[in-house]
Every structure is written in C-alpha cells, then in structure tokens.
Amino acid sequence: MGCCSHATDRISLEGIVKKLTLIQANNIHRGYKVQTQGRRIAIPDWDEYLMTIAVAVAQRANCLRGENKVGAILVKDRRIISTGYNGTPSKAANCLEAGCQYCRTKKRKETCTCVHAEQNALLAAARFGIAVDNAEVYTTVQPCFSCSKELLQARIRAVYYVIPWGDDLSKIQQQALREIQARFPDGTKRINLKIPTQHSLVYDSASNVSALKAA
C-alpha cells in the first residue's frame, strides 16, 4: 500500500539489522572508540547514528520515479520527532502495485502521485501536532527544489544528506538549488557515509519491471 502502510516486498528486520551493522562497520572511523573490559568498541558519531536511521527508513520506500529509495527523519535535540519515505499517499496502491501512473508508464510526470520523503516527514509531524521549527533533517538524498522550499517554510534549520541530487540539472538550475539551500540557518551538509552495495538504497530495475508487469 502507500507511504504509511505495509510494502509489498517485505524486508525482514534481521536483514535490515545486518545491513545497518555492515554500514556501521564501514564507518567506524567517523565516531570514537571506548575501552571496556579489554575491548575497544566503536561508537558512531551523531551524524552517522541519525543518518543510519534514515537509511533504515528508506527501506520502506516504494516510489519508482527516481533511482533511489529515500528516507528522511526530522530531529530536535538529537531526538527523532518524525520520519518519512518516498511513496504514494496513505491507503493508496503503491508503485509496485501500479498505483502511480507516472511510475508505471514514465509518461506525463505531472500525474505522479508519489510524495517525497522530506514532505512525508513534515506532513506526519503536522498530522500528529508536532512542532518542527528549528529541527534538522537527515535525508538519504539531497532535497530537491520543492522539498527545499517546504523545509525552509517549516523553519528547518539544517539539512544533512548522503547522495547528491541534481546532477542532470543545468548549471543555472544547479546554482539556483545552491542558493535556496544556502538559506538554511545552519546550512546543508553532505555526510560521507559509506553504504555497501548490498544495502539497496538503489532500486533493482529488473525486479521493478517484473513487478509492474505482474500488476
């Protein structure tokens, strides 16, 4: 179903834990180490810790509009106040069930019904009456124009991301994106998080095609 319901392709909790453990193993240099009972234990720093949770949120994504599964979390005082991932609206058929005409046909982009991860995080907070002003957003993919404007309007103070967005934009568009994202009070920062290839933040196109044909 849609962005707030169970996905068709269920992923086991054990599988997610294994993938996130591998991410942590590949990023132990980012945090610090503590000595306990003769062992050195790696502790992730706050950026790595929060972004890894955003990566876990992305596993629920089902939108096929772009190449990436996207997860976003809103954070205040290092506490998560809302989460979101890209996909169709709640109670709507998801993309793998041909719920979005654009994702199914790749024609008429304006007919896309999918909601971006950052938008879903903001909307979820609004739905449950959670104030987001001065919060930070950790999102697996750099926000687009629309999401950047909405995050600014919601008074988000900082944006952290792993995967850059907008490589296919013109130079003028890329400059415009930099200018709008420069408006965040605490800026926009790319987190150098190593994500192993077996952790699927990128959709398996062959599986998607098979799923859509079956639908």
Short mmCIF file of C-alpha atoms in Angstrom, two decimals, residues 27-162:
data_model
loop_
_atom_site.label_atom_id
_atom_site.label_comp_id
_atom_site.label_asym_id
_atom_site.label_seq_id
_atom_site.Cartn_x
_atom_site.Cartn_y
_atom_site.Cartn_z
CA ASN A 27 32.20 3.86 9.12
CA ILE A 28 33.87 3.22 12.46
CA HIS A 29 36.46 5.89 11.71
CA ARG A 30 33.75 8.57 11.90
CA GLY A 31 32.91 8.07 15.57
CA TYR A 32 35.06 7.36 18.57
CA LYS A 33 36.12 4.24 20.44
CA VAL A 34 35.70 3.36 24.09
CA GLN A 35 37.68 0.83 26.09
CA THR A 36 35.64 -1.66 28.10
CA GLN A 37 36.71 -4.98 29.61
CA GLY A 38 39.79 -5.08 27.44
CA ARG A 39 37.85 -4.48 24.20
CA ARG A 40 37.63 -1.40 22.02
CA ILE A 41 34.06 -0.70 20.94
CA ALA A 42 33.30 1.68 18.08
CA ILE A 43 30.66 4.29 18.85
CA PRO A 44 29.17 6.12 15.83
CA ASP A 45 29.07 9.90 15.96
CA TRP A 46 25.66 11.60 16.00
CA ASP A 47 25.55 12.33 12.28
CA GLU A 48 26.33 8.71 11.41
CA TYR A 49 23.87 7.40 14.01
CA LEU A 50 20.98 9.56 12.77
CA MET A 51 21.73 9.08 9.07
CA THR A 52 21.88 5.31 9.53
CA ILE A 53 18.34 5.50 10.92
CA ALA A 54 17.29 7.48 7.83
CA VAL A 55 18.78 4.67 5.74
CA ALA A 56 16.60 2.19 7.62
CA VAL A 57 13.53 4.37 7.00
CA ALA A 58 14.35 4.34 3.26
CA GLN A 59 13.77 0.57 3.19
CA ARG A 60 10.03 1.29 3.28
CA ALA A 61 10.15 3.41 0.10
CA ASN A 62 8.20 2.23 -2.93
CA CYS A 63 8.26 5.19 -5.36
CA LEU A 64 9.84 4.31 -8.70
CA ARG A 65 10.03 7.87 -10.05
CA GLY A 66 13.74 8.22 -9.35
CA GLU A 67 16.65 5.83 -8.95
CA ASN A 68 16.85 5.95 -5.17
CA LYS A 69 14.87 4.81 -2.20
CA VAL A 70 14.74 7.86 0.07
CA GLY A 71 14.30 8.06 3.82
CA ALA A 72 14.15 11.23 5.92
CA ILE A 73 13.95 11.95 9.64
CA LEU A 74 13.32 15.21 11.49
CA VAL A 75 15.48 15.67 14.57
CA LYS A 76 15.34 18.04 17.54
CA ASP A 77 17.95 17.97 20.27
CA ARG A 78 19.21 14.66 18.83
CA ARG A 79 15.75 13.12 19.20
CA ILE A 80 13.75 11.90 16.22
CA ILE A 81 10.37 13.63 16.02
CA SER A 82 9.15 12.41 12.62
CA THR A 83 10.07 10.09 9.75
CA GLY A 84 9.12 9.79 6.09
CA TYR A 85 9.99 7.93 2.90
CA ASN A 86 9.06 8.40 -0.75
CA GLY A 87 5.93 6.67 -1.96
CA THR A 88 2.26 7.01 -2.80
CA PRO A 89 -0.20 8.60 -0.33
CA SER A 90 -1.51 6.62 2.62
CA LYS A 91 -4.11 3.97 1.74
CA ALA A 92 -3.27 4.24 -1.97
CA ALA A 93 -1.83 1.38 -4.01
CA ASN A 94 1.95 1.67 -4.12
CA CYS A 95 4.12 1.93 -7.22
CA LEU A 96 4.84 -1.80 -7.34
CA GLU A 97 1.08 -2.30 -7.49
CA ALA A 98 0.87 0.23 -10.35
CA GLY A 99 -0.66 2.81 -8.00
CA CYS A 100 1.14 5.71 -9.68
CA GLN A 101 0.51 6.20 -13.40
CA TYR A 102 3.77 8.03 -14.00
CA CYS A 103 5.90 5.42 -12.23
CA ARG A 104 4.17 2.75 -14.29
CA THR A 105 4.39 4.43 -17.71
CA LYS A 106 7.12 7.09 -17.28
CA LYS A 107 4.80 9.45 -19.19
CA ARG A 108 3.28 12.74 -18.01
CA LYS A 109 5.40 13.49 -14.95
CA GLU A 110 2.68 15.81 -13.68
CA THR A 111 0.49 12.76 -13.00
CA CYS A 112 2.95 11.36 -10.44
CA THR A 113 1.12 10.83 -7.13
CA CYS A 114 4.18 9.97 -5.06
CA VAL A 115 5.16 12.08 -2.06
CA HIS A 116 8.81 12.79 -1.30
CA ALA A 117 10.43 11.56 1.91
CA GLU A 118 11.02 15.05 3.32
CA GLN A 119 7.43 16.03 2.54
CA ASN A 120 6.11 12.91 4.28
CA ALA A 121 8.21 13.66 7.36
CA LEU A 122 6.80 17.20 7.54
CA LEU A 123 3.24 16.02 6.91
CA ALA A 124 3.47 13.29 9.53
CA ALA A 125 4.62 15.85 12.10
CA ALA A 126 1.73 18.16 11.15
CA ARG A 127 -0.75 15.30 11.37
CA PHE A 128 0.25 14.50 14.95
CA GLY A 129 0.71 18.10 16.07
CA ILE A 130 4.50 18.04 16.39
CA ALA A 131 6.29 21.37 16.06
CA VAL A 132 9.20 21.18 13.61
CA ASP A 133 10.60 24.72 13.76
CA ASN A 134 14.36 24.69 14.36
CA ALA A 135 14.56 20.96 13.68
CA GLU A 136 17.19 19.33 11.47
CA VAL A 137 16.50 16.91 8.63
CA TYR A 138 18.61 13.85 7.86
CA THR A 139 17.72 12.56 4.41
CA THR A 140 19.46 9.90 2.35
CA VAL A 141 19.23 12.03 -0.81
CA GLN A 142 19.78 15.79 -1.11
CA PRO A 143 16.39 17.60 -1.18
CA CYS A 144 15.02 18.81 -4.50
CA PHE A 145 13.72 22.34 -5.17
CA SER A 146 10.20 21.66 -3.87
CA CYS A 147 11.33 19.91 -0.71
CA SER A 148 13.91 22.61 -0.03
CA LYS A 149 11.25 25.31 -0.21
CA GLU A 150 8.91 23.38 2.07
CA LEU A 151 11.66 22.66 4.59
CA LEU A 152 12.56 26.36 4.66
CA GLN A 153 8.92 27.32 5.09
CA ALA A 154 8.70 24.88 8.03
CA ARG A 155 11.75 26.63 9.55
CA ILE A 156 14.06 23.62 9.37
CA ARG A 157 17.48 24.91 10.36
CA ALA A 158 19.84 22.35 8.79
CA VAL A 159 19.90 19.64 6.13
CA TYR A 160 22.17 16.57 6.12
CA TYR A 161 22.27 14.10 3.22
CA VAL A 162 24.36 11.28 1.71
#
